Coordinates of C-alpha atoms in Angstrom, one line a residue:
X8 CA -33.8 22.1 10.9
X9 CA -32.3 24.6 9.0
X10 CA -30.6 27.9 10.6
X11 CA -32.3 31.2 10.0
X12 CA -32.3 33.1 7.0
X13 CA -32.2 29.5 5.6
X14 CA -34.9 27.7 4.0
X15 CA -33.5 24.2 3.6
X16 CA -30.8 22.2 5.0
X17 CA -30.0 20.6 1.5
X18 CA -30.8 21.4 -1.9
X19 CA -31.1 18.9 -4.3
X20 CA -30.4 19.5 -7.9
X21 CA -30.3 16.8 -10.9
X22 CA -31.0 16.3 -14.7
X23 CA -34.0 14.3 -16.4
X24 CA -32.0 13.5 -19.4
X25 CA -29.6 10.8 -19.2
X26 CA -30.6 7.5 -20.9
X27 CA -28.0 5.5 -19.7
X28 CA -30.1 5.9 -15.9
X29 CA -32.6 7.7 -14.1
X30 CA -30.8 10.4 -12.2
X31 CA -34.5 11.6 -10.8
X32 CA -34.9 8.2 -9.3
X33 CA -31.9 7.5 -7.5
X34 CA -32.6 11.2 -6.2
X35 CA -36.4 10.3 -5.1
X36 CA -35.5 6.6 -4.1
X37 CA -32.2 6.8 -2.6
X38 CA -30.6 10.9 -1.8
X39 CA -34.1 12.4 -0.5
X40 CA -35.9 9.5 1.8
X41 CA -32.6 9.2 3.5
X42 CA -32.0 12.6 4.4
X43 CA -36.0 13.2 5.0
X44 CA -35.5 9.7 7.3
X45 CA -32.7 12.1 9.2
X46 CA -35.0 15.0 9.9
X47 CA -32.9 16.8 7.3
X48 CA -35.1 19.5 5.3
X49 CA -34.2 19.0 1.7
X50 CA -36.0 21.0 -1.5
X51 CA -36.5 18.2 -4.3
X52 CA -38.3 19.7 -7.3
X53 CA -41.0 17.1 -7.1
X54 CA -42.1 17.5 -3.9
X55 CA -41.5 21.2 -3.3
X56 CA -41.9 22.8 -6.4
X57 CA -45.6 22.1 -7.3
X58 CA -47.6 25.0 -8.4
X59 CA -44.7 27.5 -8.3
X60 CA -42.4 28.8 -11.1
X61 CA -39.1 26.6 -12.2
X62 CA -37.1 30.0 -11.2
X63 CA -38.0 29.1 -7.7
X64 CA -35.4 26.8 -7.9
X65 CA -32.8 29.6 -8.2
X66 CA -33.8 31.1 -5.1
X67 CA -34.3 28.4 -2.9
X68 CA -30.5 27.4 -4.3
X69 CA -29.8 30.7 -2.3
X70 CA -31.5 29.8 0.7
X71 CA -30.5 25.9 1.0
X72 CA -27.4 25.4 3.6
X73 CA -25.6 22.6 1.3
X74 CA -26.2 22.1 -2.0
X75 CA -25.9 18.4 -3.9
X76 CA -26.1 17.5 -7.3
X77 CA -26.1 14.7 -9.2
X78 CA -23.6 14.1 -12.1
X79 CA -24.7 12.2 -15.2
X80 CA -23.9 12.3 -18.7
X81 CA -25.8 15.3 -19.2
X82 CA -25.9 17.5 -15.9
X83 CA -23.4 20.3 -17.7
X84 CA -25.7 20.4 -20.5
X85 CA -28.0 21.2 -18.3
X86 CA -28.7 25.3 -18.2
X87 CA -30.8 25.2 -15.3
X88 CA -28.5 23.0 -13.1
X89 CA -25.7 25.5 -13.8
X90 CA -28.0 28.5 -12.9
X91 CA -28.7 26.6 -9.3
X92 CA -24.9 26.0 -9.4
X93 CA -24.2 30.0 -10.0
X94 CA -27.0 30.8 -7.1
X95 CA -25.1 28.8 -4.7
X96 CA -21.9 29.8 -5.5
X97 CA -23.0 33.5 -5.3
X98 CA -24.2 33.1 -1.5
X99 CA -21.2 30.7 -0.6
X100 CA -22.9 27.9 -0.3
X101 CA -20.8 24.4 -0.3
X102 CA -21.3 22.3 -2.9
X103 CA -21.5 18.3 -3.0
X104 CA -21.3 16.6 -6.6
X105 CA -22.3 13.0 -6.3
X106 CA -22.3 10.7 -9.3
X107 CA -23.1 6.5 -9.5
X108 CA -19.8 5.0 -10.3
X109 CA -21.9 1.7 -11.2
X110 CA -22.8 3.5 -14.2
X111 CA -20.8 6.1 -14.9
X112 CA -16.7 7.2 -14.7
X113 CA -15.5 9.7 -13.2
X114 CA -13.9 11.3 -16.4
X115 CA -17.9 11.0 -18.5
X116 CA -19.3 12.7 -16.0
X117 CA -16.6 14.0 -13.6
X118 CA -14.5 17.7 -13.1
X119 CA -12.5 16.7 -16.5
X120 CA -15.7 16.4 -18.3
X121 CA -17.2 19.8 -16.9
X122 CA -13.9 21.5 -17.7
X123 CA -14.3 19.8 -21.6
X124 CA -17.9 20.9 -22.2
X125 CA -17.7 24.9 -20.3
X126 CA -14.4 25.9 -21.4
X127 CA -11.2 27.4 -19.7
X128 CA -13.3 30.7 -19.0
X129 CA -15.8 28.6 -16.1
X130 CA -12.3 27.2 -14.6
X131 CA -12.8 29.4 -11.8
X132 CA -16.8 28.9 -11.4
X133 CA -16.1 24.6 -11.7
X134 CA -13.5 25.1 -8.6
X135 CA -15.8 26.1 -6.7
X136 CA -18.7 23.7 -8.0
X137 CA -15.8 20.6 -7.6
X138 CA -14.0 21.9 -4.1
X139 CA -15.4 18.9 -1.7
X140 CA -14.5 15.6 -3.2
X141 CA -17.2 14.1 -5.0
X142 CA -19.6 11.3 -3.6
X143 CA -18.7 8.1 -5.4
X144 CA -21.9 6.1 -5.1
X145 CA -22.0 2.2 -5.5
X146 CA -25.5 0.7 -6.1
X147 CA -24.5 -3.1 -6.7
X148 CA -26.2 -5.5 -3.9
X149 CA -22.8 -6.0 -2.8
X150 CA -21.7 -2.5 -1.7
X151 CA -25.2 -0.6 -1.9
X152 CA -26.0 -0.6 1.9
X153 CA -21.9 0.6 2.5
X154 CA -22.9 3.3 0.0
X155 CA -25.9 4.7 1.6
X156 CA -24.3 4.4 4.9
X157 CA -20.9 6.7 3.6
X158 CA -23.2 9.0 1.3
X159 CA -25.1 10.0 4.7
X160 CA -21.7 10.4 6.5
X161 CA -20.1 12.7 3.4
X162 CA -23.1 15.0 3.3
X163 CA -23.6 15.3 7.0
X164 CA -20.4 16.0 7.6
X165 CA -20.1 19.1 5.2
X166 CA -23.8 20.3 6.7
X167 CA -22.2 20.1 10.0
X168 CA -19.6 21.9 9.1
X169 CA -21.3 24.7 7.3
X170 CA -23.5 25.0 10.2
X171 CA -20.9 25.7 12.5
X172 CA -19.7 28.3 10.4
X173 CA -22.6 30.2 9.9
X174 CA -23.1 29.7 13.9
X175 CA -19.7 31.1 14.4
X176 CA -20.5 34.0 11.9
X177 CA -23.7 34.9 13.7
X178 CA -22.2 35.2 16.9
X179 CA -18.9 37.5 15.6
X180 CA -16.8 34.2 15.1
X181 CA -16.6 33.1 19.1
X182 CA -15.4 29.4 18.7
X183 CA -18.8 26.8 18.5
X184 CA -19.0 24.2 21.0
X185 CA -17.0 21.0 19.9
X186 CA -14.5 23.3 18.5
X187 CA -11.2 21.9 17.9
X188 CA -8.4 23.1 20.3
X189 CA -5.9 25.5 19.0
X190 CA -2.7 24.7 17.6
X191 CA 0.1 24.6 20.2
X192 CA 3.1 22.8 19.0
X193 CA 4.5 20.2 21.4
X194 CA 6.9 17.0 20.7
X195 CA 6.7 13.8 20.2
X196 CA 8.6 10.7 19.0
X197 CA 7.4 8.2 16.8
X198 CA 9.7 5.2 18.4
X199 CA 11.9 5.4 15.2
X200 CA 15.0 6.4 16.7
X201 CA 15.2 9.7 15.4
X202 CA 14.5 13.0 17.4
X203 CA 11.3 14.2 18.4
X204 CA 9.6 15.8 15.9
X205 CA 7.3 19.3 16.7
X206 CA 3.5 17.9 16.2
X207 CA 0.0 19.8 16.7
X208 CA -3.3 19.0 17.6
X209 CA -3.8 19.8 13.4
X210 CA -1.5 17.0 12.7
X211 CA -3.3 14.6 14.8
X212 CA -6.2 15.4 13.0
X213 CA -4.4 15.6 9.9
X214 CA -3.2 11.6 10.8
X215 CA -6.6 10.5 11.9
X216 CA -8.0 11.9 8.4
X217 CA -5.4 9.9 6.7
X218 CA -5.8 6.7 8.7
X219 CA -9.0 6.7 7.4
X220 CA -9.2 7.7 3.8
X221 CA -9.1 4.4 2.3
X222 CA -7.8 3.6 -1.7
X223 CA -9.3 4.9 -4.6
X224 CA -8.8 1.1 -6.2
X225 CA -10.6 -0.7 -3.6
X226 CA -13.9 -2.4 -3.5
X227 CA -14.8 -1.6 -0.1
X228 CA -12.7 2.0 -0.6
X229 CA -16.1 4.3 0.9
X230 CA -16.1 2.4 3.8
X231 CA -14.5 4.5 6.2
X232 CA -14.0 7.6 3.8
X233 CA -14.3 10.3 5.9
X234 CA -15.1 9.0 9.5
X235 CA -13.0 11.4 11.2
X236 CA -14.9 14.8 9.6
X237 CA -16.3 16.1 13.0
X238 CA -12.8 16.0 14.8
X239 CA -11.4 18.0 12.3
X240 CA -10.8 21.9 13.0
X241 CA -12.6 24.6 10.5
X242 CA -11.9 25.0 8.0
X243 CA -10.9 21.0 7.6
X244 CA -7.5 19.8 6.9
X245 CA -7.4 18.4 3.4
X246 CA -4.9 15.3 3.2
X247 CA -4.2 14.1 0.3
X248 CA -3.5 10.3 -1.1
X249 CA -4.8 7.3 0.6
X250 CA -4.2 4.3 3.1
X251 CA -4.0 1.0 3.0
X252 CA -4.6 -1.7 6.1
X253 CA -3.3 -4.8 5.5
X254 CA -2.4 -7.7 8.5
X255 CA -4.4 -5.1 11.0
X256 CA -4.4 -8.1 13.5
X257 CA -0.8 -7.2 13.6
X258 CA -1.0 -4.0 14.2
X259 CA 0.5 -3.1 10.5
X260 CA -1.1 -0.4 8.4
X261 CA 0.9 0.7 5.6
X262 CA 0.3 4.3 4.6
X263 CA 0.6 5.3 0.8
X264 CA 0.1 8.9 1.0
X265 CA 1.8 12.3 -0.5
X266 CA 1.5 14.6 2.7
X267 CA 2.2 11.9 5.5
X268 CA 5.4 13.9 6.2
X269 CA 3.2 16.3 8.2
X270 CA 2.6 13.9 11.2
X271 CA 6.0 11.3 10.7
X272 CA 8.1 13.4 8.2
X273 CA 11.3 10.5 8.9
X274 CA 8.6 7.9 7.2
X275 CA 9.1 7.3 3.0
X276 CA 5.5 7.7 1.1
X277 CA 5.3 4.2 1.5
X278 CA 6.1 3.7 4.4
X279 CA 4.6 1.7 7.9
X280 CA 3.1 2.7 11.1
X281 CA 2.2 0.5 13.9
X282 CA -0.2 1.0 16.1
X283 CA 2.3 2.1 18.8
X284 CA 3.3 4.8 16.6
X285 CA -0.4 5.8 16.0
X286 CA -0.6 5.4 20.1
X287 CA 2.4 7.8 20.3
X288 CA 0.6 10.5 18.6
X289 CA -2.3 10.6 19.9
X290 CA -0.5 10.9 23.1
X291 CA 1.7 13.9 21.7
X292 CA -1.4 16.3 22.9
X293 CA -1.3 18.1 25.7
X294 CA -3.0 16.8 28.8
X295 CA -2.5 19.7 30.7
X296 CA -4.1 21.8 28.3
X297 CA -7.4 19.9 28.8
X298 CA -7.5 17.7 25.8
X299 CA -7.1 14.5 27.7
X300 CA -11.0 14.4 27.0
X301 CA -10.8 14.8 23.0
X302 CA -8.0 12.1 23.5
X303 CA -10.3 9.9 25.0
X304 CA -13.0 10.4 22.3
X305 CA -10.9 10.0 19.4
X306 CA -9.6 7.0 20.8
X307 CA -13.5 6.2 21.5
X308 CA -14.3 6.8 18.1
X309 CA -11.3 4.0 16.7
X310 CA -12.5 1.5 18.6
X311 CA -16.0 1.9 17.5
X312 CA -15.7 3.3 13.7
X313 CA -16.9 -0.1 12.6
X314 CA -19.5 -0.5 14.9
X315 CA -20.9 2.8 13.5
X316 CA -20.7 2.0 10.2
X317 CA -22.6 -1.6 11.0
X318 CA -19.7 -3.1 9.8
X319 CA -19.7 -6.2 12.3
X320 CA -23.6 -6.3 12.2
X321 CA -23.1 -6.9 8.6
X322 CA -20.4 -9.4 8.9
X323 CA -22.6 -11.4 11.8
X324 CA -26.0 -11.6 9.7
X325 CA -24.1 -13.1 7.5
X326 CA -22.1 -15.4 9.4
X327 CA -25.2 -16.6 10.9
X328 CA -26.4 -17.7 7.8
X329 CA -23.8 -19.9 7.6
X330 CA -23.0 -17.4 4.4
X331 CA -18.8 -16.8 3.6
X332 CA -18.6 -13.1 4.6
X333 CA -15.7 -12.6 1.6
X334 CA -12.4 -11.4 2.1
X335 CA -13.5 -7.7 2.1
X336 CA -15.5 -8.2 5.7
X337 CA -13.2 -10.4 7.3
X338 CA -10.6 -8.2 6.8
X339 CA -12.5 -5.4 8.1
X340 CA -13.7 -7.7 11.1
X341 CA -9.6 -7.9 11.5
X342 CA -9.1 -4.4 11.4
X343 CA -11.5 -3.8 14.5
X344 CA -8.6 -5.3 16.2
X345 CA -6.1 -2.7 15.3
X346 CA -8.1 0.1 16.0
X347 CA -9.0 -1.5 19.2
X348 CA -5.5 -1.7 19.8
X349 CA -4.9 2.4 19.3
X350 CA -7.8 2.5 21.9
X351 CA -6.2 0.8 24.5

């Protein structure tokens, strides 16, 4: 349920004019009925809005925790959407731009194309609207269910968050429960042969987002975007680039990111990490200190992302009808083994 002084937990704004799909359908079939299935309150013109003005939109844009909407060929055409855009940037709302990248690309219907059709004078406005990384959404057979799963995961994640900080707000910014830990520098060694290096509990996080942001170019990439969202101190730690696992049976993840240096500054931008090294980190936090516990329930969380994400129900419904999983689930069933390994 939504805090007070808050009508909704998510507003849901869209467009009726694209030809190329029917934006109000994936919206009534896919985006509310899951979050309505979650308990989440959610205004959707056509089930909230009958009988009352269209400029009730604008105000219940106001009073709507997290605001979505979805990007199609025509949403910045679209005066009204950019009104409920301008009402939520106005009371700080976040923003979550979704789009279905099984009909559309990124730069059609994207930042760049927002950026084309406003102008250089809304650059500031479209920062705001394009701040959280937008929802890619795949609604093929194959990946459809992975989709639904990671859309839920994405926009829980930034309801949590906002929650928490209009919680902290409320009660003159005393921590939340669940809290991260502050940040107290301590050393550790990734095994390399080179000196310790300082590390913080923000740089574990910082390494757990980036072991699980997986890349743009793969088919199974929203998988496990954004797993690690609730272990993550406010506001989040943004890491940029991607990861690649590759041989996880053997403990080998190769990392292909820009800010990497953060957590193992001696390691090149494509460079490797063992699970031992991963182990070694984790470690780096300070028992002491009391975070033997979030230790424990990040390495909980590893060992069970899959699991979570139905991953290995997936792979055995399939595998018991004597169906070839494809390479995509067995090497996910593969990579169960490496985080299991981190666990351990």
């Amino acid at each position: 349920m939504p805090p007070p002084g808050k009508n909704n937990d998510f507003f849901l704004g869209h467009t009726k004019r694209s030809t190329r799909t029917s934006t109000e359908d994936f919206v009534a079939q896919t985006i509310y009925p899951i979050l309505s299935s979650r308990g989440h309150k959610c205004f959707y013109d056509r089930h909230s809005l009958a009988g009352q003005d269209i400029e009730t939109c604008l105000s219940e844009a106001k009073l709507s925790v997290v605001h979505i909407v979805v990007l199609d060929d025509c949403t910045m055409q679209s005066n009204y959407v950019i009104k409920e855009l301008e009402a939520s940037v106005e009371s700080s709302n976040p923003i979550v731009t979704v789009y279905r990248k099984d009909v559309f690309s990124w730069t059609e219907v994207g930042k760049p194309a927002w950026e084309s059709a406003l102008g250089p004078e809304r650059k500031p406005f479209l920062k705001k609207v394009f701040s959280i990384p937008t929802v890619e959404f795949e609604a093929s057979a194959r990946y459809l269910d992975t989709s639904k799963d990671i859309l839920t995961q994405d926009l829980e994640k930034v309801l949590d968050a906002r929650l928490q900080a209009l919680s902290s707000s409320a009660s003159g910014n005393a921590p939340s429960k669940g809290t991260a830990p502050p940040v107290e520098q301590v050393d550790t060694c990734c095994g390399c042969g080179t000196s310790p290096t300082p590390l913080d509990t923000k740089a574990v996080y910082s390494l757990l987002d980036t072991l699980t942001h997986s890349p743009a170019n793969s088919n199974w990439a929203t998988i496990i975007k954004g797993a690690f969202w609730r272990k993550q101190p406010d506001p989040p730690i943004v890491v940029g680039g991607c990861v690649r696992a590759t041989e996880a049976g053997d403990g080998l993840v190769v990392i292909q990111t820009r800010l990497i240096q953060p957590i193992f500054p001696q390691i090149s931008e494509a460079g490797q990490v063992d699970a031992n090294d991963v182990k070694k980190a984790l470690g780096a936090l300070d028992l002491e200190r009391g975070d033997a516990l979030i230790r424990e329930e990040i390495y909980t969380t590893f060992a069970n992302l899959y699991m979570k994400l139905n991953v290995l129900s997936n792979f055995q419904r399939l595998q018991d009808r004597n169906l070839d999983p494809g390479p995509s689930f067995k090497e996910l069933s593969s990579k169960v083994a490496f985080f299991s390994q981190v666990a351990t």
